[in-house]
Amino acid sequence: MVKSVILTAAVLAACITFFVFVENYVGGEFADFYDAVEELYEKTESETATQEDARAVRALWEDKRSKLQVFIPHNDISYVDYRLNEAFACLYTESYPDALANLEIVMQMAKSVPGNYMIKLENIF
């Protein structure tokens, strides 16, 4: 009986540790990504964004995406990919208002997606 209680407590502690790690890791990765997208948004707003700026954000996202796919559903990642690619296409054609709209969506997702993986009652049940 004592052995079962100890094992149950150890498993519970390991699960909580893992969930805290995932929360911190996903939040940190998206915070870095948000900062990069925000900088691109500001450059787009002033119509000074270049293809190199867009490529830098895309490279950052590709690096983070490969790691985040372990922790979050592929649908969330695909939607960020889609909106980011839309924004880059708009930047390529110098359609700045359309690029801003898509970048705004990407920024909102970068803020909201990590919240889906926080240790909160509504995420547990």
PDB file of C-alpha atoms in Angstrom, residues 33 36-51 53-55 57-58 79-108:
ATOM      1  CA  PHE A  33       8.343  34.611 -32.331  1.00  0.00           C
ATOM      2  CA  ALA A  36      10.004  39.080 -34.405  1.00  0.00           C
ATOM      3  CA  VAL A  37       6.543  39.362 -35.971  1.00  0.00           C
ATOM      4  CA  GLU A  38       5.888  42.586 -34.082  1.00  0.00           C
ATOM      5  CA  GLU A  39       9.088  44.084 -35.485  1.00  0.00           C
ATOM      6  CA  LEU A  40       8.073  43.029 -38.993  1.00  0.00           C
ATOM      7  CA  TYR A  41       4.612  44.512 -38.379  1.00  0.00           C
ATOM      8  CA  GLU A  42       6.113  47.862 -37.422  1.00  0.00           C
ATOM      9  CA  LYS A  43       8.309  47.877 -40.527  1.00  0.00           C
ATOM     10  CA  THR A  44       5.318  46.952 -42.664  1.00  0.00           C
ATOM     11  CA  GLU A  45       3.285  49.724 -41.073  1.00  0.00           C
ATOM     12  CA  SER A  46       5.931  52.239 -42.087  1.00  0.00           C
ATOM     13  CA  GLU A  47       6.215  50.486 -45.477  1.00  0.00           C
ATOM     14  CA  THR A  48       9.919  49.776 -45.019  1.00  0.00           C
ATOM     15  CA  ALA A  49       9.682  45.984 -44.716  1.00  0.00           C
ATOM     16  CA  THR A  50      11.809  44.076 -47.195  1.00  0.00           C
ATOM     17  CA  GLN A  51      11.894  40.492 -48.403  1.00  0.00           C
ATOM     18  CA  ASP A  53      12.943  40.970 -43.138  1.00  0.00           C
ATOM     19  CA  ALA A  54      10.240  38.496 -44.121  1.00  0.00           C
ATOM     20  CA  ARG A  55      12.796  35.747 -44.737  1.00  0.00           C
ATOM     21  CA  VAL A  57      10.934  35.897 -39.629  1.00  0.00           C
ATOM     22  CA  ARG A  58      10.197  32.834 -41.751  1.00  0.00           C
ATOM     23  CA  TYR A  79      -2.722  28.068 -39.459  1.00  0.00           C
ATOM     24  CA  VAL A  80       0.277  30.164 -38.400  1.00  0.00           C
ATOM     25  CA  ASP A  81       2.109  28.919 -41.520  1.00  0.00           C
ATOM     26  CA  TYR A  82      -0.835  29.878 -43.716  1.00  0.00           C
ATOM     27  CA  ARG A  83      -1.206  33.399 -42.328  1.00  0.00           C
ATOM     28  CA  LEU A  84       2.522  34.010 -42.322  1.00  0.00           C
ATOM     29  CA  ASN A  85       2.788  32.934 -45.962  1.00  0.00           C
ATOM     30  CA  GLU A  86      -0.157  35.176 -46.849  1.00  0.00           C
ATOM     31  CA  ALA A  87       1.589  38.115 -45.185  1.00  0.00           C
ATOM     32  CA  PHE A  88       4.835  37.393 -47.034  1.00  0.00           C
ATOM     33  CA  ALA A  89       3.015  37.198 -50.356  1.00  0.00           C
ATOM     34  CA  CYS A  90       1.428  40.561 -49.638  1.00  0.00           C
ATOM     35  CA  LEU A  91       4.817  42.022 -48.763  1.00  0.00           C
ATOM     36  CA  TYR A  92       6.210  40.670 -52.012  1.00  0.00           C
ATOM     37  CA  THR A  93       3.516  42.519 -53.955  1.00  0.00           C
ATOM     38  CA  GLU A  94       3.851  45.528 -51.658  1.00  0.00           C
ATOM     39  CA  SER A  95       0.246  45.226 -50.546  1.00  0.00           C
ATOM     40  CA  TYR A  96       1.014  46.567 -47.081  1.00  0.00           C
ATOM     41  CA  PRO A  97      -2.560  46.781 -45.701  1.00  0.00           C
ATOM     42  CA  ASP A  98      -3.185  43.109 -46.509  1.00  0.00           C
ATOM     43  CA  ALA A  99       0.185  42.145 -45.031  1.00  0.00           C
ATOM     44  CA  LEU A 100      -0.673  44.072 -41.858  1.00  0.00           C
ATOM     45  CA  ALA A 101      -3.974  42.220 -41.512  1.00  0.00           C
ATOM     46  CA  ASN A 102      -2.273  38.844 -41.772  1.00  0.00           C
ATOM     47  CA  LEU A 103       0.561  39.825 -39.447  1.00  0.00           C
ATOM     48  CA  GLU A 104      -2.009  40.995 -36.900  1.00  0.00           C
ATOM     49  CA  ILE A 105      -3.603  37.528 -36.995  1.00  0.00           C
ATOM     50  CA  VAL A 106      -0.199  35.874 -36.567  1.00  0.00           C
ATOM     51  CA  MET A 107       0.558  38.114 -33.588  1.00  0.00           C
ATOM     52  CA  GLN A 108      -2.798  37.245 -31.995  1.00  0.00           C
TER      53      GLN A 108
END
